[in-house]
mmCIF file of C-alpha atoms in Angstrom:
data_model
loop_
_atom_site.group_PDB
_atom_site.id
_atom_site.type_symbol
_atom_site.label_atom_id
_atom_site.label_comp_id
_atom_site.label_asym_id
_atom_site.label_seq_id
_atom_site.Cartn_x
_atom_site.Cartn_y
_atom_site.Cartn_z
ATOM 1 C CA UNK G 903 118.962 113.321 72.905
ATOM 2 C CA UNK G 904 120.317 109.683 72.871
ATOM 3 C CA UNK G 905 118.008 107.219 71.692
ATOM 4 C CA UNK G 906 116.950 103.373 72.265
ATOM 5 C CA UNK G 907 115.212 100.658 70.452
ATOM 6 C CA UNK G 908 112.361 98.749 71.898
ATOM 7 C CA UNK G 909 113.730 95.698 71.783
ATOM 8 C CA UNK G 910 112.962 93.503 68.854
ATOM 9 C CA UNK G 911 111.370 96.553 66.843
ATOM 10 C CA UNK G 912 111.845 99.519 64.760
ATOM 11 C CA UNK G 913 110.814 102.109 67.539
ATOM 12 C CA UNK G 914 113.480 104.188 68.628
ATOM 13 C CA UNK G 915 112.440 106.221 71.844
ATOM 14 C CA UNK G 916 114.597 108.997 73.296
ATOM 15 C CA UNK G 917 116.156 108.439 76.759
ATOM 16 C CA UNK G 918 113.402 111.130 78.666
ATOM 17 C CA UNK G 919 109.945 110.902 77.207
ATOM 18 C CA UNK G 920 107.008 113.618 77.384
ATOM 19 C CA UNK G 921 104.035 112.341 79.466
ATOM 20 C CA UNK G 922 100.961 114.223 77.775
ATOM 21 C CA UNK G 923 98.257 113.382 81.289
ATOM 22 C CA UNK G 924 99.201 116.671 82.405
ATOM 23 C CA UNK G 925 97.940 118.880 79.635
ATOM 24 C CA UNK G 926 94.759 116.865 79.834
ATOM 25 C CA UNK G 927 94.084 118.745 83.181
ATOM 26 C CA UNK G 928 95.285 116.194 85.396
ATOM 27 C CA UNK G 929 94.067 117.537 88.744
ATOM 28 C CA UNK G 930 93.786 121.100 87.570
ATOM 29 C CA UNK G 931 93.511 123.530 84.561
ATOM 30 C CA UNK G 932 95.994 123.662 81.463
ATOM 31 C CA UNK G 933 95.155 125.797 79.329
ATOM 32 C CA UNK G 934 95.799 125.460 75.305
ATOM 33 C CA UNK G 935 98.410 128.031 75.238
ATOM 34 C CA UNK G 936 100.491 126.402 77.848
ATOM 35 C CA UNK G 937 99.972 122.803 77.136
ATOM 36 C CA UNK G 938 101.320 123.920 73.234
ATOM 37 C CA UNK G 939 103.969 125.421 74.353
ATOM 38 C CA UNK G 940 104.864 122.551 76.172
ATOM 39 C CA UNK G 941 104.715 120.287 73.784
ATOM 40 C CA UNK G 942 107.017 123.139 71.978
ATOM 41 C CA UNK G 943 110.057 123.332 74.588
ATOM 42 C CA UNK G 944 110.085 119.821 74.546
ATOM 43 C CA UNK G 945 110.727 119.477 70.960
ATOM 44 C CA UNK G 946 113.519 122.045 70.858
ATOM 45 C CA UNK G 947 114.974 120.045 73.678
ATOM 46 C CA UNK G 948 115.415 116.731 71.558
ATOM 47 C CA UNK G 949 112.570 114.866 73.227
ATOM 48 C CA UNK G 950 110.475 112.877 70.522
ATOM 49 C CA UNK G 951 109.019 110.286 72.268
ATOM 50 C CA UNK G 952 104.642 111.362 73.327
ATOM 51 C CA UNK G 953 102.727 109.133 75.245
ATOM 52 C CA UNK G 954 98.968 109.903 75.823
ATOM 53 C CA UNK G 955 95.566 107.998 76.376
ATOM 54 C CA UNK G 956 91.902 108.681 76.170
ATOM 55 C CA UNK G 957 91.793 108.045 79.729
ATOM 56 C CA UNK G 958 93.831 111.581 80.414
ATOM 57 C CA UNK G 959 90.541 114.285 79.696
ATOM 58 C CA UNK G 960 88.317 111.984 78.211
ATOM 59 C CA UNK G 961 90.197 112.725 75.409
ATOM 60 C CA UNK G 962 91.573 116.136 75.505
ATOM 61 C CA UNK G 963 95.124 115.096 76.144
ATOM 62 C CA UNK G 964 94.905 114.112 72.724
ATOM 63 C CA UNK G 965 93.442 116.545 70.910
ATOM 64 C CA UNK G 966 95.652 118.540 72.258
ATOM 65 C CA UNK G 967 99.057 116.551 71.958
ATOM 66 C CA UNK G 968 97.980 115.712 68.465
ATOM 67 C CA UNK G 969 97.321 119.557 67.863
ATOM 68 C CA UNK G 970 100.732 120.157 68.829
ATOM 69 C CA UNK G 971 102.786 117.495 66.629
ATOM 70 C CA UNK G 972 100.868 117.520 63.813
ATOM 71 C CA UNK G 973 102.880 120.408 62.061
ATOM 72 C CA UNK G 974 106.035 118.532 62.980
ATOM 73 C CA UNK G 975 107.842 115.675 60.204
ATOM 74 C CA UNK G 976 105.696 112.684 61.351
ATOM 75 C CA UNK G 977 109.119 110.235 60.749
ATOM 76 C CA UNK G 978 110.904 112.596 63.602
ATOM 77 C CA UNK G 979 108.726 111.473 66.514
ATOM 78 C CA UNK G 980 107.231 108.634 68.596
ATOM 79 C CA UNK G 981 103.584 108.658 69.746
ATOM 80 C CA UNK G 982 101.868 106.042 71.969
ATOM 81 C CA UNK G 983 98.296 105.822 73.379
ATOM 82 C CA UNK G 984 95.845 103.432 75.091
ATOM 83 C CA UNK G 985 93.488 100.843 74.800
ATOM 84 C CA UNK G 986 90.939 99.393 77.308
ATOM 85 C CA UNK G 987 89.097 102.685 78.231
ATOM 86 C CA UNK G 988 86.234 103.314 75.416
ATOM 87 C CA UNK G 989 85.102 106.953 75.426
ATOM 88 C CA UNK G 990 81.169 107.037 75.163
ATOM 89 C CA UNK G 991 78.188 109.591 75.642
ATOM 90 C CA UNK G 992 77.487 109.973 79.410
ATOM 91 C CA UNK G 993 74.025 109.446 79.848
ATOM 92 C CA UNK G 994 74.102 111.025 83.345
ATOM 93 C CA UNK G 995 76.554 113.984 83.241
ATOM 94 C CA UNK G 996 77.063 116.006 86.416
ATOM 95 C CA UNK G 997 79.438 118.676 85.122
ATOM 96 C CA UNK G 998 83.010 117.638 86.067
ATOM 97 C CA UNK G 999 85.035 114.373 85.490
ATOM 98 C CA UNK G 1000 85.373 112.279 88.978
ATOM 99 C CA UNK G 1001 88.476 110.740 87.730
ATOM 100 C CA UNK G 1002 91.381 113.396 88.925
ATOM 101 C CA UNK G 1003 90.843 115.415 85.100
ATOM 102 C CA UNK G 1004 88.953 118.944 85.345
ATOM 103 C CA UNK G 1005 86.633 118.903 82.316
ATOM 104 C CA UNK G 1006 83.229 118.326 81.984
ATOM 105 C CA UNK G 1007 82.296 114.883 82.037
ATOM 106 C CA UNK G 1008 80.388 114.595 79.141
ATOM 107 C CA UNK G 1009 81.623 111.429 77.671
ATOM 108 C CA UNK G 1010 82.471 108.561 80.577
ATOM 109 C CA UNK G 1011 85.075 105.891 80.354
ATOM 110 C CA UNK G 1012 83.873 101.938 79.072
ATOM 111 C CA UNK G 1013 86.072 99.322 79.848
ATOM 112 C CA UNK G 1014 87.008 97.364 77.035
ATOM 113 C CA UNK G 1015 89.643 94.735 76.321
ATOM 114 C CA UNK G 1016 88.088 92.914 73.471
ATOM 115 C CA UNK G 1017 89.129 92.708 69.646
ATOM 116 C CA UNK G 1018 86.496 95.409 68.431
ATOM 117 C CA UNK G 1019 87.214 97.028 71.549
ATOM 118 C CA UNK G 1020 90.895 97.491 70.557
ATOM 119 C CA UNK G 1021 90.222 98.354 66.876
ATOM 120 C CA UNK G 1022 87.710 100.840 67.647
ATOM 121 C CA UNK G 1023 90.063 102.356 70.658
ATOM 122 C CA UNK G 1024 92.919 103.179 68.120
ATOM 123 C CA UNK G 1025 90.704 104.247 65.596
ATOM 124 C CA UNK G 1026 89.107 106.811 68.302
ATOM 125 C CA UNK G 1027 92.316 107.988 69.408
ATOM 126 C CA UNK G 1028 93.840 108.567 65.600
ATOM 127 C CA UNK G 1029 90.603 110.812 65.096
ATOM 128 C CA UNK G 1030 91.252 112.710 67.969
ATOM 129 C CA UNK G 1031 94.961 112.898 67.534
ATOM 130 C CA UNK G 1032 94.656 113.565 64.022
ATOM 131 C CA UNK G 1033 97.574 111.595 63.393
ATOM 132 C CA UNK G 1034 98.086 108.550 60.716
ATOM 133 C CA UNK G 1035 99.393 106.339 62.781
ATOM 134 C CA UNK G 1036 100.351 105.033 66.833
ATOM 135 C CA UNK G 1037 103.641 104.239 66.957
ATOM 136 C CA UNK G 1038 103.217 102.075 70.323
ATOM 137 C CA UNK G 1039 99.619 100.976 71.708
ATOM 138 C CA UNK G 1040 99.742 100.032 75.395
ATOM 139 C CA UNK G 1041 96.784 98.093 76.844
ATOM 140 C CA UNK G 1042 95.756 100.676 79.567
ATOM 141 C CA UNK G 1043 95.241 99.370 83.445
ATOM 142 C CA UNK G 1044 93.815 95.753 82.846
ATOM 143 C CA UNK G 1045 94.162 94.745 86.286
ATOM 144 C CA UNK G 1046 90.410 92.919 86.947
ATOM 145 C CA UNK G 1047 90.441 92.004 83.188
ATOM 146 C CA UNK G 1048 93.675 89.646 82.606
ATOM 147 C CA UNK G 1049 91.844 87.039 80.520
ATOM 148 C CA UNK G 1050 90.233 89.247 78.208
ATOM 149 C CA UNK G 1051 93.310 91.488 77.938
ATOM 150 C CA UNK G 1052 95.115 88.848 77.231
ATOM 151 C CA UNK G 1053 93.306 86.716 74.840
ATOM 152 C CA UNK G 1054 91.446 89.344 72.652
ATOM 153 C CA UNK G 1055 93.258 93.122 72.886
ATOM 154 C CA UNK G 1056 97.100 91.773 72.596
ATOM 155 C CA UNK G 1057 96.377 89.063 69.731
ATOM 156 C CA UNK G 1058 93.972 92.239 68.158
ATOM 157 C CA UNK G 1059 97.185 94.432 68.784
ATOM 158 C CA UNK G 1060 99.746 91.952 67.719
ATOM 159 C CA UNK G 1061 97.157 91.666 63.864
ATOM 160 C CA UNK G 1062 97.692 95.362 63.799
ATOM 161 C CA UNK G 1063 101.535 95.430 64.431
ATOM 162 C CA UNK G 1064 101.877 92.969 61.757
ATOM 163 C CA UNK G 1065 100.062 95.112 59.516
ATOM 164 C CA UNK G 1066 102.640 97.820 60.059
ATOM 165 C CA UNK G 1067 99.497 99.888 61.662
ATOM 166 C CA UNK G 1068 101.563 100.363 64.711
ATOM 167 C CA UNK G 1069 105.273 99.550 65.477
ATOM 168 C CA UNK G 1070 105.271 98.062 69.249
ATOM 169 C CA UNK G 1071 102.934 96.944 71.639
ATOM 170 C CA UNK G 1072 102.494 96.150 74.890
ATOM 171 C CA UNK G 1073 100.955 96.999 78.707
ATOM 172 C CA UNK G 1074 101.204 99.863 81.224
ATOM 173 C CA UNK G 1075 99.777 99.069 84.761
ATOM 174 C CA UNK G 1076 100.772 100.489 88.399
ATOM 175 C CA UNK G 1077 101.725 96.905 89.166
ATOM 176 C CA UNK G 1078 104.582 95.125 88.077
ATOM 177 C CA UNK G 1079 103.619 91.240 88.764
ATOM 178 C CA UNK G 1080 100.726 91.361 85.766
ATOM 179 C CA UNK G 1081 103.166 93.402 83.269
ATOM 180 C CA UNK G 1082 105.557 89.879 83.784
ATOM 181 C CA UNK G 1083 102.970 87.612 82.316
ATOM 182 C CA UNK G 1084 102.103 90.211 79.578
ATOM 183 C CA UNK G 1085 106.125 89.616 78.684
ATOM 184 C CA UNK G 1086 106.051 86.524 79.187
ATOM 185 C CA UNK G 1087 102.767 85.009 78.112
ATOM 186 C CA UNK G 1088 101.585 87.311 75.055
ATOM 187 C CA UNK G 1089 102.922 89.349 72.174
ATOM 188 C CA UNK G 1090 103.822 92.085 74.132
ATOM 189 C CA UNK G 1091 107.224 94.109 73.174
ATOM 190 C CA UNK G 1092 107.176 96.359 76.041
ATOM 191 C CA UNK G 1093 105.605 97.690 79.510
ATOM 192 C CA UNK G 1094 105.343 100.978 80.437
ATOM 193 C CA UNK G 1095 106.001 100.244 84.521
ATOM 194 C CA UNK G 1096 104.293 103.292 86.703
ATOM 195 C CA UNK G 1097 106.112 103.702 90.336
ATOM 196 C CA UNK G 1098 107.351 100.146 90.935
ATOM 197 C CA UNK G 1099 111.251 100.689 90.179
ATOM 198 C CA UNK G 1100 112.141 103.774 91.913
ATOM 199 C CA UNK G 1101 113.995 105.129 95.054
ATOM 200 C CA UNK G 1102 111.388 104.231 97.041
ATOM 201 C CA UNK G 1103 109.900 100.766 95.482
ATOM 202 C CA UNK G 1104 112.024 98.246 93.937
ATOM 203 C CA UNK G 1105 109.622 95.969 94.104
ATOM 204 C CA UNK G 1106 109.977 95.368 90.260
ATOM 205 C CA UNK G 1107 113.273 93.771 90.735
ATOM 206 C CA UNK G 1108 110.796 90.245 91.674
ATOM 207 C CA UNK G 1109 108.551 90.049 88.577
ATOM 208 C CA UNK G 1110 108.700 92.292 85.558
ATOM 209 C CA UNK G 1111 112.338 93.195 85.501
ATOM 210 C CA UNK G 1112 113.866 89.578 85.436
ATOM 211 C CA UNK G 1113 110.730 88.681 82.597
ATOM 212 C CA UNK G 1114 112.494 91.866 80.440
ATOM 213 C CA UNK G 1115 115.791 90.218 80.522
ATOM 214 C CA UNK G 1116 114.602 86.590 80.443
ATOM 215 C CA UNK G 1117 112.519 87.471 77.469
ATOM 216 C CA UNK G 1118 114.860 90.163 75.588
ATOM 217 C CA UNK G 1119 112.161 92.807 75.960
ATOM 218 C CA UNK G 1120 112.033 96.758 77.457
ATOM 219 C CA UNK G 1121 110.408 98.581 79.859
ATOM 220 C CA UNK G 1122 109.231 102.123 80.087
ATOM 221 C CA UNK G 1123 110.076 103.608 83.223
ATOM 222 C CA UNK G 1124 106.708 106.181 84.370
ATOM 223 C CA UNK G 1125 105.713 107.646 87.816
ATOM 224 C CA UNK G 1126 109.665 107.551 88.931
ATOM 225 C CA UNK G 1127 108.742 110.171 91.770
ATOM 226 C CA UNK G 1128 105.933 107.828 93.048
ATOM 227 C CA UNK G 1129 103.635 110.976 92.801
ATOM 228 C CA UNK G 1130 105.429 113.569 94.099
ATOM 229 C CA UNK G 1131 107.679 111.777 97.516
ATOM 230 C CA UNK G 1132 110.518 112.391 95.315
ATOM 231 C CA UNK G 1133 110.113 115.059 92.477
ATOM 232 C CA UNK G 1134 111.757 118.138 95.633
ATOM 233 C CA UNK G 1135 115.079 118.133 96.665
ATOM 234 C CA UNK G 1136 114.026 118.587 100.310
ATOM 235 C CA UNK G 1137 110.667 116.225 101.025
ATOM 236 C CA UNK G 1138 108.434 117.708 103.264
ATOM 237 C CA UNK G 1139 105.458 116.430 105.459
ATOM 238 C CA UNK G 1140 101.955 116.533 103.705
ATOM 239 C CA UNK G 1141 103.618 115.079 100.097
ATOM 240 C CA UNK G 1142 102.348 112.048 98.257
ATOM 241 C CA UNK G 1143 103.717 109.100 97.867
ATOM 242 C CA UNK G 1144 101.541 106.506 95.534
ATOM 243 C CA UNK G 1145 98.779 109.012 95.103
ATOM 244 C CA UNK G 1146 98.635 109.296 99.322
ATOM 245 C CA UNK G 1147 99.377 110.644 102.042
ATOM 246 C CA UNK G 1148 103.014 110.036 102.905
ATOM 247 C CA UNK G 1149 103.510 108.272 106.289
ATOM 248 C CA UNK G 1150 106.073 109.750 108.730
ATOM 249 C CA UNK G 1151 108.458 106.702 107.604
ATOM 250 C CA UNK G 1152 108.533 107.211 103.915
ATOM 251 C CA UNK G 1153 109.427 110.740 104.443
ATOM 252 C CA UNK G 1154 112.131 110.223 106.497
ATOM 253 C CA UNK G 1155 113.642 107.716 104.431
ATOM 254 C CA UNK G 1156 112.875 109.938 101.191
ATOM 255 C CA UNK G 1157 115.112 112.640 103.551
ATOM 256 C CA UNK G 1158 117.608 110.067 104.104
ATOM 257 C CA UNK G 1159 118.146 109.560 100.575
ATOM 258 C CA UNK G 1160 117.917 113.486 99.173
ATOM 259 C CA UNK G 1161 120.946 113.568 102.318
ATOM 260 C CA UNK G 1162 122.827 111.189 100.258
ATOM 261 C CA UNK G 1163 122.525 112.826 97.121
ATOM 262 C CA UNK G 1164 123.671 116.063 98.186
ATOM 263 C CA UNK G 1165 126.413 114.402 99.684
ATOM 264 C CA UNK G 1166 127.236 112.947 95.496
ATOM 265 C CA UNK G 1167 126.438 116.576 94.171
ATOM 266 C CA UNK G 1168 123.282 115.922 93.370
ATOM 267 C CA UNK G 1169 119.900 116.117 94.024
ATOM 268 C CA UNK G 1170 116.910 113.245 94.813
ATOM 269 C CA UNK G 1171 114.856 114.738 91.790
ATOM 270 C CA UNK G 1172 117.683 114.142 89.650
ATOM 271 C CA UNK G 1173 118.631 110.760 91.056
ATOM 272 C CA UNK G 1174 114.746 109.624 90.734
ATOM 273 C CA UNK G 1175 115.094 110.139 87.304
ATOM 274 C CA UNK G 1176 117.770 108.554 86.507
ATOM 275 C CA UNK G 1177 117.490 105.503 88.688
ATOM 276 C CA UNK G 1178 115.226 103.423 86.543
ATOM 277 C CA UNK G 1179 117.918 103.317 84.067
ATOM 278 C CA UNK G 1180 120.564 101.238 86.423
ATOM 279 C CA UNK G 1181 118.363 98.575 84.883
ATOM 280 C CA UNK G 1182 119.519 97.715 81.646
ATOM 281 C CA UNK G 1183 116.221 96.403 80.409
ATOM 282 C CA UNK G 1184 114.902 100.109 80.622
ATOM 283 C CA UNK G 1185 114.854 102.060 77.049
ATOM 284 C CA UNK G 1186 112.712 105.420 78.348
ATOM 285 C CA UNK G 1187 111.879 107.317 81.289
ATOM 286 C CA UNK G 1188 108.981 109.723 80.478
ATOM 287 C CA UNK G 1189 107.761 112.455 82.696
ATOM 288 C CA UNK G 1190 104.279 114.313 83.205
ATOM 289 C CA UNK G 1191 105.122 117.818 81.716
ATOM 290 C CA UNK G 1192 102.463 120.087 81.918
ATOM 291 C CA UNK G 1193 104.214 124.005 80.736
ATOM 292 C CA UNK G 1194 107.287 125.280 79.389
ATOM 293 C CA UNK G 1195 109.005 126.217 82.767
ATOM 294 C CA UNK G 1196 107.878 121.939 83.864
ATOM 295 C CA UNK G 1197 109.797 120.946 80.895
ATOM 296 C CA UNK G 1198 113.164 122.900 81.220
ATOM 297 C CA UNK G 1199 112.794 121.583 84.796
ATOM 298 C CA UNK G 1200 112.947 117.825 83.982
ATOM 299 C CA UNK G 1201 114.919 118.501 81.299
ATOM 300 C CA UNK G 1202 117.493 119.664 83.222
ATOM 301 C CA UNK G 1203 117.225 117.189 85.577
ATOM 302 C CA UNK G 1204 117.642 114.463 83.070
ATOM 303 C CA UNK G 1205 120.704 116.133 81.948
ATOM 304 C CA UNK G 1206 122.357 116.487 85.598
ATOM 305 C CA UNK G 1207 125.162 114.182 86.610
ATOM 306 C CA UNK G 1208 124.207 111.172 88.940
ATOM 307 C CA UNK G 1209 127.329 109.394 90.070
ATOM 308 C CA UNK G 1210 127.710 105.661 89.759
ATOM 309 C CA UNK G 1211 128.755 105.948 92.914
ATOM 310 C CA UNK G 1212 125.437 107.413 94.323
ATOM 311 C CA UNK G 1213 123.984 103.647 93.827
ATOM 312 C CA UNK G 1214 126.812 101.976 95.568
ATOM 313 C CA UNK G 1215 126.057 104.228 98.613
ATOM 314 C CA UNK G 1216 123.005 103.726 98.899
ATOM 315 C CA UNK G 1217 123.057 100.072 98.134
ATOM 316 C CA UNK G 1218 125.770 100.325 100.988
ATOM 317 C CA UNK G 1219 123.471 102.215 103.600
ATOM 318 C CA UNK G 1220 120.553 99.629 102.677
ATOM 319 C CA UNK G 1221 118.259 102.659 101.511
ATOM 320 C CA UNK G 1222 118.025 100.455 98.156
ATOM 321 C CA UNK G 1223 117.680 96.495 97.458
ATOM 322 C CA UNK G 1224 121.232 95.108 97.200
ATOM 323 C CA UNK G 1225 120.464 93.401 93.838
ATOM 324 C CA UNK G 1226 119.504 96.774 92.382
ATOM 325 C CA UNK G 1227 122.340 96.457 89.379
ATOM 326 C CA UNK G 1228 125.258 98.427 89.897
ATOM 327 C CA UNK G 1229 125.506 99.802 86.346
ATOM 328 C CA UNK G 1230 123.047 99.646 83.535
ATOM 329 C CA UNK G 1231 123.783 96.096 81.705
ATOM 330 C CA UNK G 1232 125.680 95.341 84.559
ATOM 331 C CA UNK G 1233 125.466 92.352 87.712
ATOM 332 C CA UNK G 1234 124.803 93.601 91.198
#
């Protein structure tokens, strides 16, 4: 599977990337066997770029990613986690985690963002991962805590990249006007953008996108099916978009678009995928794969033909910003 470099660094991440919330039981039950073998038929299908946090099953995402990679040559792959989100004994337990994850809720989540914070985070997660090293630490949701995300966990990060203790850093946030100033105002090397450059929200194309090019750094493409709107060929009332409800409108338009794509030989699963690489800032997309049948899936999606000319029609029809680039590198 083709590769790219996060720009100004070492770390090479293939084109589709495994998202590792899933197997944490994200909104229902994984078990062991099936998040391994997950983790299995992604390997054999060239993908070598993990990303994980403690955030995804208080941890079990990484036990169990770690599990899965650690029998693997550890100069083959790519691992990133999280920091922000302390893992710490839950005084008041009431069985199950309220944060979308089935397990029990034994340990809650601390926010975080300062120096010890940070250094105690990656230690955590190289316990639980069982791995000697992060490859790429993102600072984890940091939306009500810009200052101290800013001024103590990305200088801490930024001590610990120059150490060689891990290769890139950076943010990853459901917003994409924050994730500019992390480019533009700290040591960041990278974002990992959730949901706000895809069919649906181009919204990116204001903030973070032009600070990527303006600043010669990447972007990590995540939630490109804005929770589910996109990830069927055929949308259908009742589907989320943005971890909601749908309105009547955005289903429509999501129909208007999968219309298109058939009419390119394609499909709007496909062309969700591979949108968020028309920008030429983007190195990865990584998707939430949670079994071996979810993985041959996307993998085969990620492998489909999109047209070029799928943009231009769309960008034609209006059902996409007219500044979206026409080619990856290229000017609208």
């Amino acid at each position: 599977m083709r590769r790219r470099r996060v720009a100004g660094t070492s770390v090479e991440l293939t084109a589709l990337g495994f998202g590792a919330a899933v197997i944490g039981n994200l909104y229902r039950t994984t078990s062991a066997a099936d998040a391994s073998a997950a983790v299995d038929a992604a390997w054999d299908a060239g993908i070598r770029y993990f990303d994980t946090a403690p955030h995804y099953g208080l941890g079990l995402s990484e036990h169990r990613l770690g599990a899965a990679l650690r029998p693997r040559p550890r100069s083959e792959y790519v691992v990133s986690s999280k920091v922000g989100r302390l893992l710490v004994p839950n005084e008041r337990p009431r069985g199950i985690d309220r944060e979308g994850f089935v397990v029990r809720d034994d340990l809650r989540r601390q926010w975080d963002f300062s120096r010890d914070g940070v250094l105690r985070s990656v230690e955590d997660s190289l316990r639980r991962t069982g791995l000697d090293r992060l490859d790429v630490v993102y600072v984890h949701d940091p939306d009500d805590h810009w200052r101290q995300a800013a001024e103590e966990a990305m200088p801490a990060l930024a001590e610990l990249r120059g150490q060689g203790v891990v290769g890139a850093i950076g943010a990853g946030m459901n917003q994409s006007a924050m994730l500019a100033r992390f480019l533009r105002d700290t040591a960041a090397d990278v974002v990992m953008l959730a949901g706000r450059y895809t069919l649906l929200d181009q919204s990116a194309l204001d903030d973070v996108l032009p600070a990527a090019q303006e600043t010669g750094k990447s972007v990590v493409a995540v939630g490109v099916f804005n929770s589910g709107l996109l990830s069927r060929p055929w949308p259908v009332d009742g589907m989320t978009y943005d971890y909601q409800a749908a309105s009547p409108e955005l289903v429509a338009r999501a129909r208007t678009i999968a219309r298109v794509c058939e009419q390119h030989g394609t499909s709007l699963p496909a062309a969700a995928i591979a949108f968020p690489t028309t920008h030429p800032s983007t190195v990865n997309v990584t998707l939430g794969m949670r079994d071996r049948a979810q993985v041959a899936q996307n993998v085969a999606l990620h492998r489909s033909a999109v047209p070029q000319a799928l943009w231009d029609d769309l960008r034609g029809r209006g059902l996409i910003r007219q500044d979206v680039p026409t080619t990856a590198g290229g000017a609208p």
